[in-house]
PDB file of C-alpha atoms in Angstrom:
ATOM      1  CA  UNK A   1     -45.354 141.542 207.849  1.00 43.00           C
ATOM      2  CA  UNK A   2     -42.046 140.362 206.479  1.00 46.00           C
ATOM      3  CA  UNK A   3     -40.167 142.122 209.256  1.00 46.00           C
ATOM      4  CA  UNK A   4     -42.475 140.553 211.846  1.00 44.00           C
ATOM      5  CA  UNK A   5     -41.767 137.101 210.466  1.00 44.00           C
ATOM      6  CA  UNK A   6     -38.047 137.741 210.285  1.00 45.00           C
ATOM      7  CA  UNK A   7     -37.958 138.691 213.980  1.00 47.00           C
ATOM      8  CA  UNK A   8     -38.995 135.162 214.889  1.00 52.00           C
ATOM      9  CA  UNK A   9     -36.730 133.422 212.412  1.00 58.00           C
ATOM     10  CA  UNK A  10     -34.199 130.796 213.350  1.00 62.00           C
ATOM     11  CA  UNK A  11     -31.427 133.386 213.604  1.00 62.00           C
ATOM     12  CA  UNK A  12     -33.639 135.540 215.831  1.00 64.00           C
ATOM     13  CA  UNK A  13     -34.279 132.704 218.255  1.00 68.00           C
ATOM     14  CA  UNK A  14     -30.569 131.979 218.434  1.00 70.00           C
ATOM     15  CA  UNK A  15     -29.818 135.618 219.096  1.00 68.00           C
ATOM     16  CA  UNK A  16     -32.474 135.823 221.820  1.00 75.00           C
ATOM     17  CA  UNK A  17     -31.043 132.743 223.532  1.00 78.00           C
ATOM     18  CA  UNK A  18     -27.538 134.202 223.295  1.00 75.00           C
ATOM     19  CA  UNK A  19     -28.714 137.517 224.775  1.00 78.00           C
ATOM     20  CA  UNK A  20     -30.463 135.732 227.648  1.00 85.00           C
ATOM     21  CA  UNK A  21     -27.292 133.775 228.394  1.00 87.00           C
ATOM     22  CA  UNK A  22     -25.235 136.969 228.293  1.00 84.00           C
ATOM     23  CA  UNK A  23     -27.644 138.723 230.674  1.00 89.00           C
ATOM     24  CA  UNK A  24     -27.586 135.791 233.098  1.00 91.00           C
ATOM     25  CA  UNK A  25     -23.785 135.723 233.024  1.00 90.00           C
ATOM     26  CA  UNK A  26     -23.729 139.500 233.524  1.00 89.00           C
ATOM     27  CA  UNK A  27     -25.904 139.259 236.645  1.00 90.00           C
ATOM     28  CA  UNK A  28     -23.755 136.407 237.970  1.00 90.00           C
ATOM     29  CA  UNK A  29     -20.564 138.409 237.402  1.00 87.00           C
ATOM     30  CA  UNK A  30     -22.055 141.481 239.103  1.00 88.00           C
ATOM     31  CA  UNK A  31     -23.114 139.326 242.058  1.00 88.00           C
ATOM     32  CA  UNK A  32     -19.657 137.781 242.350  1.00 87.00           C
ATOM     33  CA  UNK A  33     -18.068 141.230 242.213  1.00 82.00           C
ATOM     34  CA  UNK A  34     -20.384 142.385 244.997  1.00 83.00           C
ATOM     35  CA  UNK A  35     -19.470 139.381 247.151  1.00 86.00           C
ATOM     36  CA  UNK A  36     -15.773 139.985 246.480  1.00 81.00           C
ATOM     37  CA  UNK A  37     -16.040 143.666 247.439  1.00 80.00           C
ATOM     38  CA  UNK A  38     -17.893 142.744 250.643  1.00 82.00           C
ATOM     39  CA  UNK A  39     -15.261 140.178 251.612  1.00 82.00           C
ATOM     40  CA  UNK A  40     -12.451 142.647 250.899  1.00 78.00           C
ATOM     41  CA  UNK A  41     -14.160 145.282 253.061  1.00 79.00           C
ATOM     42  CA  UNK A  42     -14.469 142.789 255.918  1.00 79.00           C
ATOM     43  CA  UNK A  43     -10.958 141.362 255.568  1.00 80.00           C
ATOM     44  CA  UNK A  44      -9.205 144.699 255.186  1.00 77.00           C
ATOM     45  CA  UNK A  45     -11.274 146.121 258.048  1.00 75.00           C
ATOM     46  CA  UNK A  46      -9.722 143.518 260.331  1.00 78.00           C
ATOM     47  CA  UNK A  47      -6.268 144.521 259.077  1.00 80.00           C
ATOM     48  CA  UNK A  48      -6.977 148.076 260.224  1.00 79.00           C
ATOM     49  CA  UNK A  49      -6.996 146.783 263.809  1.00 78.00           C
ATOM     50  CA  UNK A  50      -3.446 145.483 263.398  1.00 78.00           C
ATOM     51  CA  UNK A  51      -2.232 148.830 262.064  1.00 81.00           C
ATOM     52  CA  UNK A  52      -3.112 150.814 265.189  1.00 81.00           C
ATOM     53  CA  UNK A  53      -3.340 148.126 267.885  1.00 76.00           C
ATOM     54  CA  UNK A  54       0.104 148.573 269.446  1.00 79.00           C
ATOM     55  CA  UNK A  55       0.057 152.381 269.667  1.00 79.00           C
ATOM     56  CA  UNK A  56      -3.418 152.349 271.246  1.00 78.00           C
ATOM     57  CA  UNK A  57      -2.662 149.652 273.824  1.00 79.00           C
ATOM     58  CA  UNK A  58       0.645 151.203 274.859  1.00 79.00           C
ATOM     59  CA  UNK A  59      -0.863 154.695 274.984  1.00 75.00           C
ATOM     60  CA  UNK A  60       1.678 156.171 272.586  1.00 79.00           C
ATOM     61  CA  UNK A  61      -1.079 158.063 270.754  1.00 79.00           C
ATOM     62  CA  UNK A  62      -4.005 159.443 272.739  1.00 76.00           C
ATOM     63  CA  UNK A  63      -5.564 161.706 270.091  1.00 80.00           C
ATOM     64  CA  UNK A  64      -8.143 160.684 267.503  1.00 80.00           C
ATOM     65  CA  UNK A  65      -6.747 162.784 264.661  1.00 84.00           C
ATOM     66  CA  UNK A  66      -3.143 161.709 265.259  1.00 85.00           C
ATOM     67  CA  UNK A  67      -4.229 158.077 265.459  1.00 85.00           C
ATOM     68  CA  UNK A  68      -6.054 158.304 262.127  1.00 86.00           C
ATOM     69  CA  UNK A  69      -3.056 159.940 260.445  1.00 88.00           C
ATOM     70  CA  UNK A  70      -0.765 157.255 261.831  1.00 88.00           C
ATOM     71  CA  UNK A  71      -3.030 154.447 260.636  1.00 87.00           C
ATOM     72  CA  UNK A  72      -3.482 156.073 257.230  1.00 89.00           C
ATOM     73  CA  UNK A  73       0.283 156.364 256.828  1.00 90.00           C
ATOM     74  CA  UNK A  74       0.757 152.658 257.529  1.00 89.00           C
ATOM     75  CA  UNK A  75      -2.159 151.829 255.215  1.00 90.00           C
ATOM     76  CA  UNK A  76      -0.429 153.686 252.367  1.00 90.00           C
ATOM     77  CA  UNK A  77       2.641 151.523 252.899  1.00 91.00           C
ATOM     78  CA  UNK A  78       0.456 148.437 252.565  1.00 90.00           C
ATOM     79  CA  UNK A  79      -0.990 149.899 249.342  1.00 92.00           C
ATOM     80  CA  UNK A  80       2.505 150.330 247.904  1.00 92.00           C
ATOM     81  CA  UNK A  81       3.385 146.729 248.740  1.00 92.00           C
ATOM     82  CA  UNK A  82       0.179 145.455 247.121  1.00 90.00           C
ATOM     83  CA  UNK A  83       0.305 147.611 243.988  1.00 92.00           C
ATOM     84  CA  UNK A  84       3.919 147.467 242.785  1.00 94.00           C
ATOM     85  CA  UNK A  85       3.457 144.074 241.086  1.00 95.00           C
ATOM     86  CA  UNK A  86       0.345 145.030 239.039  1.00 95.00           C
ATOM     87  CA  UNK A  87       1.939 148.360 238.127  1.00 95.00           C
ATOM     88  CA  UNK A  88       5.021 146.458 236.982  1.00 96.00           C
ATOM     89  CA  UNK A  89       2.823 144.221 234.800  1.00 95.00           C
ATOM     90  CA  UNK A  90       1.177 147.279 233.238  1.00 95.00           C
ATOM     91  CA  UNK A  91       4.570 148.897 232.641  1.00 96.00           C
ATOM     92  CA  UNK A  92       5.870 145.704 231.007  1.00 95.00           C
ATOM     93  CA  UNK A  93       2.916 145.526 228.605  1.00 94.00           C
ATOM     94  CA  UNK A  94       3.285 149.210 227.740  1.00 94.00           C
ATOM     95  CA  UNK A  95       6.993 148.735 227.069  1.00 95.00           C
ATOM     96  CA  UNK A  96       6.285 145.796 224.740  1.00 93.00           C
ATOM     97  CA  UNK A  97       3.744 147.880 222.825  1.00 92.00           C
ATOM     98  CA  UNK A  98       6.255 150.713 222.489  1.00 93.00           C
ATOM     99  CA  UNK A  99       8.929 148.317 221.192  1.00 94.00           C
ATOM    100  CA  UNK A 100       6.438 146.870 218.711  1.00 91.00           C
ATOM    101  CA  UNK A 101       5.686 150.349 217.391  1.00 91.00           C
ATOM    102  CA  UNK A 102       9.396 151.131 217.076  1.00 92.00           C
ATOM    103  CA  UNK A 103      10.253 147.878 215.325  1.00 90.00           C
ATOM    104  CA  UNK A 104       7.286 147.800 212.925  1.00 87.00           C
ATOM    105  CA  UNK A 105       7.081 151.603 212.558  1.00 87.00           C
ATOM    106  CA  UNK A 106       3.351 151.530 213.318  1.00 85.00           C
ATOM    107  CA  UNK A 107       1.963 154.443 215.314  1.00 85.00           C
ATOM    108  CA  UNK A 108      -1.425 155.861 216.179  1.00 84.00           C
ATOM    109  CA  UNK A 109      -3.381 152.592 216.099  1.00 86.00           C
ATOM    110  CA  UNK A 110      -5.858 151.172 218.573  1.00 87.00           C
ATOM    111  CA  UNK A 111      -4.343 148.130 220.352  1.00 90.00           C
ATOM    112  CA  UNK A 112      -7.887 146.947 221.211  1.00 88.00           C
ATOM    113  CA  UNK A 113      -9.078 147.271 217.598  1.00 83.00           C
ATOM    114  CA  UNK A 114      -9.617 144.715 214.843  1.00 78.00           C
ATOM    115  CA  UNK A 115      -6.956 146.044 212.483  1.00 82.00           C
ATOM    116  CA  UNK A 116      -3.850 143.998 211.697  1.00 84.00           C
ATOM    117  CA  UNK A 117      -2.124 145.798 214.562  1.00 86.00           C
ATOM    118  CA  UNK A 118      -4.912 145.237 217.112  1.00 86.00           C
ATOM    119  CA  UNK A 119      -5.710 142.534 219.649  1.00 88.00           C
ATOM    120  CA  UNK A 120      -9.063 141.680 218.065  1.00 85.00           C
ATOM    121  CA  UNK A 121      -7.333 139.913 215.211  1.00 85.00           C
ATOM    122  CA  UNK A 122      -7.475 136.908 217.556  1.00 86.00           C
ATOM    123  CA  UNK A 123     -11.289 137.157 217.711  1.00 82.00           C
ATOM    124  CA  UNK A 124     -14.235 136.931 215.331  1.00 79.00           C
ATOM    125  CA  UNK A 125     -15.395 140.269 213.947  1.00 76.00           C
ATOM    126  CA  UNK A 126     -19.140 140.561 213.372  1.00 74.00           C
ATOM    127  CA  UNK A 127     -20.918 143.089 211.167  1.00 69.00           C
ATOM    128  CA  UNK A 128     -23.293 144.668 213.688  1.00 67.00           C
ATOM    129  CA  UNK A 129     -24.072 147.500 211.292  1.00 64.00           C
ATOM    130  CA  UNK A 130     -25.600 144.993 208.890  1.00 61.00           C
ATOM    131  CA  UNK A 131     -28.483 144.433 211.324  1.00 63.00           C
ATOM    132  CA  UNK A 132     -29.921 147.877 210.511  1.00 64.00           C
ATOM    133  CA  UNK A 133     -32.068 147.822 207.389  1.00 63.00           C
ATOM    134  CA  UNK A 134     -33.743 150.530 205.345  1.00 63.00           C
ATOM    135  CA  UNK A 135     -37.106 149.932 203.643  1.00 61.00           C
ATOM    136  CA  UNK A 136     -38.391 151.503 200.417  1.00 60.00           C
ATOM    137  CA  UNK A 137     -39.677 154.590 202.237  1.00 61.00           C
ATOM    138  CA  UNK A 138     -36.231 155.279 203.689  1.00 58.00           C
ATOM    139  CA  UNK A 139     -37.199 154.374 207.252  1.00 59.00           C
ATOM    140  CA  UNK A 140     -34.543 152.473 209.212  1.00 57.00           C
ATOM    141  CA  UNK A 141     -35.418 149.581 211.497  1.00 55.00           C
ATOM    142  CA  UNK A 142     -33.488 147.006 213.455  1.00 56.00           C
ATOM    143  CA  UNK A 143     -33.539 143.435 212.201  1.00 60.00           C
ATOM    144  CA  UNK A 144     -33.230 141.012 215.108  1.00 59.00           C
ATOM    145  CA  UNK A 145     -30.926 138.359 213.715  1.00 63.00           C
ATOM    146  CA  UNK A 146     -27.488 136.951 214.264  1.00 66.00           C
ATOM    147  CA  UNK A 147     -24.915 139.282 212.641  1.00 68.00           C
ATOM    148  CA  UNK A 148     -22.732 138.066 209.818  1.00 70.00           C
ATOM    149  CA  UNK A 149     -18.963 138.047 209.855  1.00 72.00           C
ATOM    150  CA  UNK A 150     -17.191 141.007 208.311  1.00 70.00           C
ATOM    151  CA  UNK A 151     -16.399 140.231 204.701  1.00 67.00           C
ATOM    152  CA  UNK A 152     -13.317 141.576 202.925  1.00 65.00           C
ATOM    153  CA  UNK A 153     -13.347 142.802 199.301  1.00 64.00           C
ATOM    154  CA  UNK A 154     -11.667 139.584 198.153  1.00 62.00           C
ATOM    155  CA  UNK A 155     -14.617 137.557 199.471  1.00 59.00           C
ATOM    156  CA  UNK A 156     -12.888 136.177 202.578  1.00 62.00           C
ATOM    157  CA  UNK A 157     -14.224 136.655 206.108  1.00 65.00           C
ATOM    158  CA  UNK A 158     -12.549 138.158 209.138  1.00 68.00           C
ATOM    159  CA  UNK A 159     -11.761 135.088 211.256  1.00 78.00           C
ATOM    160  CA  UNK A 160      -9.315 134.794 214.175  1.00 82.00           C
ATOM    161  CA  UNK A 161      -5.735 134.822 212.947  1.00 83.00           C
ATOM    162  CA  UNK A 162      -2.234 135.730 214.074  1.00 86.00           C
ATOM    163  CA  UNK A 163      -0.764 139.024 212.862  1.00 86.00           C
ATOM    164  CA  UNK A 164       2.956 139.691 213.065  1.00 87.00           C
ATOM    165  CA  UNK A 165       2.231 143.412 213.350  1.00 88.00           C
ATOM    166  CA  UNK A 166       0.100 142.952 216.483  1.00 88.00           C
ATOM    167  CA  UNK A 167       2.431 141.085 218.830  1.00 89.00           C
ATOM    168  CA  UNK A 168       2.755 144.237 220.931  1.00 90.00           C
ATOM    169  CA  UNK A 169      -1.029 144.442 221.287  1.00 91.00           C
ATOM    170  CA  UNK A 170      -1.158 140.745 222.210  1.00 92.00           C
ATOM    171  CA  UNK A 171       1.078 141.488 225.191  1.00 93.00           C
ATOM    172  CA  UNK A 172      -0.300 144.931 226.034  1.00 94.00           C
ATOM    173  CA  UNK A 173      -4.013 144.090 226.306  1.00 93.00           C
ATOM    174  CA  UNK A 174      -3.674 141.134 228.754  1.00 94.00           C
ATOM    175  CA  UNK A 175      -1.188 143.134 230.813  1.00 95.00           C
ATOM    176  CA  UNK A 176      -3.612 146.045 231.066  1.00 94.00           C
ATOM    177  CA  UNK A 177      -6.529 143.794 232.007  1.00 94.00           C
ATOM    178  CA  UNK A 178      -4.671 141.694 234.596  1.00 94.00           C
ATOM    179  CA  UNK A 179      -2.624 144.532 236.069  1.00 95.00           C
ATOM    180  CA  UNK A 180      -5.547 146.961 236.003  1.00 93.00           C
ATOM    181  CA  UNK A 181      -7.934 144.629 237.840  1.00 91.00           C
ATOM    182  CA  UNK A 182      -5.212 143.719 240.339  1.00 92.00           C
ATOM    183  CA  UNK A 183      -4.441 147.378 241.008  1.00 94.00           C
ATOM    184  CA  UNK A 184      -8.129 148.258 241.392  1.00 91.00           C
ATOM    185  CA  UNK A 185      -8.465 145.530 244.018  1.00 89.00           C
ATOM    186  CA  UNK A 186      -5.499 146.998 245.894  1.00 91.00           C
ATOM    187  CA  UNK A 187      -7.066 150.467 245.773  1.00 91.00           C
ATOM    188  CA  UNK A 188     -10.400 149.065 246.955  1.00 88.00           C
ATOM    189  CA  UNK A 189      -8.598 147.402 249.876  1.00 89.00           C
ATOM    190  CA  UNK A 190      -6.998 150.750 250.751  1.00 90.00           C
ATOM    191  CA  UNK A 191     -10.409 152.437 250.749  1.00 89.00           C
ATOM    192  CA  UNK A 192     -11.771 149.654 252.987  1.00 87.00           C
ATOM    193  CA  UNK A 193      -8.906 150.118 255.474  1.00 89.00           C
ATOM    194  CA  UNK A 194      -9.394 153.893 255.485  1.00 88.00           C
ATOM    195  CA  UNK A 195     -13.096 153.519 256.236  1.00 87.00           C
ATOM    196  CA  UNK A 196     -12.391 150.993 259.003  1.00 86.00           C
ATOM    197  CA  UNK A 197      -9.704 153.270 260.478  1.00 87.00           C
ATOM    198  CA  UNK A 198     -12.134 156.171 260.581  1.00 86.00           C
ATOM    199  CA  UNK A 199     -14.648 154.100 262.553  1.00 84.00           C
ATOM    200  CA  UNK A 200     -12.000 152.631 264.865  1.00 82.00           C
ATOM    201  CA  UNK A 201     -10.463 155.983 265.740  1.00 82.00           C
ATOM    202  CA  UNK A 202     -13.863 157.371 266.674  1.00 80.00           C
ATOM    203  CA  UNK A 203     -14.796 154.345 268.780  1.00 78.00           C
ATOM    204  CA  UNK A 204     -11.478 154.263 270.666  1.00 74.00           C
ATOM    205  CA  UNK A 205     -11.787 157.827 271.972  1.00 70.00           C
ATOM    206  CA  UNK A 206     -15.557 158.048 272.046  1.00 69.00           C
ATOM    207  CA  UNK A 207     -17.144 158.639 275.465  1.00 64.00           C
ATOM    208  CA  UNK A 208     -20.590 157.075 275.573  1.00 60.00           C
ATOM    209  CA  UNK A 209     -23.252 156.770 278.317  1.00 56.00           C
ATOM    210  CA  UNK A 210     -25.193 154.128 276.431  1.00 63.00           C
ATOM    211  CA  UNK A 211     -24.609 151.344 279.015  1.00 63.00           C
ATOM    212  CA  UNK A 212     -24.128 153.614 282.031  1.00 61.00           C
ATOM    213  CA  UNK A 213     -26.032 152.614 285.202  1.00 65.00           C
ATOM    214  CA  UNK A 214     -26.255 155.425 287.797  1.00 66.00           C
ATOM    215  CA  UNK A 215     -27.061 152.898 290.543  1.00 67.00           C
ATOM    216  CA  UNK A 216     -23.670 151.340 290.097  1.00 65.00           C
ATOM    217  CA  UNK A 217     -21.832 154.643 290.517  1.00 57.00           C
ATOM    218  CA  UNK A 218     -19.617 154.974 293.626  1.00 60.00           C
ATOM    219  CA  UNK A 219     -21.164 156.818 296.598  1.00 57.00           C
ATOM    220  CA  UNK A 220     -19.599 158.968 299.325  1.00 55.00           C
ATOM    221  CA  UNK A 221     -18.374 157.086 302.417  1.00 60.00           C
ATOM    222  CA  UNK A 222     -20.774 157.001 305.383  1.00 56.00           C
ATOM    223  CA  UNK A 223     -19.724 158.605 308.690  1.00 56.00           C
ATOM    224  CA  UNK A 224     -20.023 155.794 311.208  1.00 54.00           C
ATOM    225  CA  UNK A 225     -20.224 158.161 314.250  1.00 59.00           C
ATOM    226  CA  UNK A 226     -23.035 160.331 312.887  1.00 59.00           C
ATOM    227  CA  UNK A 227     -24.616 158.627 309.803  1.00 54.00           C
ATOM    228  CA  UNK A 228     -27.620 160.988 309.724  1.00 57.00           C
ATOM    229  CA  UNK A 229     -25.559 164.181 309.669  1.00 55.00           C
ATOM    230  CA  UNK A 230     -23.813 163.978 306.308  1.00 52.00           C
ATOM    231  CA  UNK A 231     -22.557 167.095 304.562  1.00 53.00           C
ATOM    232  CA  UNK A 232     -24.793 167.976 301.634  1.00 51.00           C
ATOM    233  CA  UNK A 233     -22.594 170.809 300.331  1.00 51.00           C
ATOM    234  CA  UNK A 234     -18.848 170.927 299.930  1.00 53.00           C
ATOM    235  CA  UNK A 235     -16.992 172.770 302.735  1.00 53.00           C
ATOM    236  CA  UNK A 236     -16.286 176.392 302.125  1.00 50.00           C
ATOM    237  CA  UNK A 237     -12.734 177.466 301.491  1.00 50.00           C
ATOM    238  CA  UNK A 238     -10.649 179.412 303.970  1.00 48.00           C
ATOM    239  CA  UNK A 239     -11.214 182.719 302.168  1.00 45.00           C
ATOM    240  CA  UNK A 240     -14.992 182.527 302.578  1.00 46.00           C
ATOM    241  CA  UNK A 241     -14.650 181.561 306.246  1.00 46.00           C
ATOM    242  CA  UNK A 242     -12.591 184.610 306.902  1.00 43.00           C
TER     243      UNK A 242
END
């Protein structure tokens, strides 16, 4: 009964509201990512036309496989141009983390962690393990309430603060996030161009009878002197006549 009442306490209602907000934001973010991916597929698909337009119009390449290889080669060059900046950002953040480890002589730590060398020193640290309770019988159950802040042995709480040992993590984590997302977008654009190139190469050299009208096909010329006596079979060659 006590656990049932505690589920609907003031902290529980706050936690439920926070979870609902997080779920709504999660769905919105997923929807925005889907829209972004769709726009990239459409935009990069149009770029695939520019990659192979000249060689198709001029007739330089008249083979589907060679055309796809040519377009894929040019698409890789576009990928290199789009990805060198995010890779440089990632390399810069990694270099700063390495220098921080060399200067402070701190190795083997998690740059995303909440230790004094981690990025999470700039964030609140909640005690999620404190939400699991054990009753007198030893059974464990989950108490739905807002978690408390992590408390240190001296009685203080883990609040956001600056750590001189974590300046490398402060530069590494944003670099990884920004550069990583940027690079993933460049890779997704490359995949979109490759897919569009595959469809274009097939459509350029594809022979289809979908819109063919046999009534519009050219007919043999009519003999004006004897229109009723038209040859129905092709003339025999000289060898057969002999």
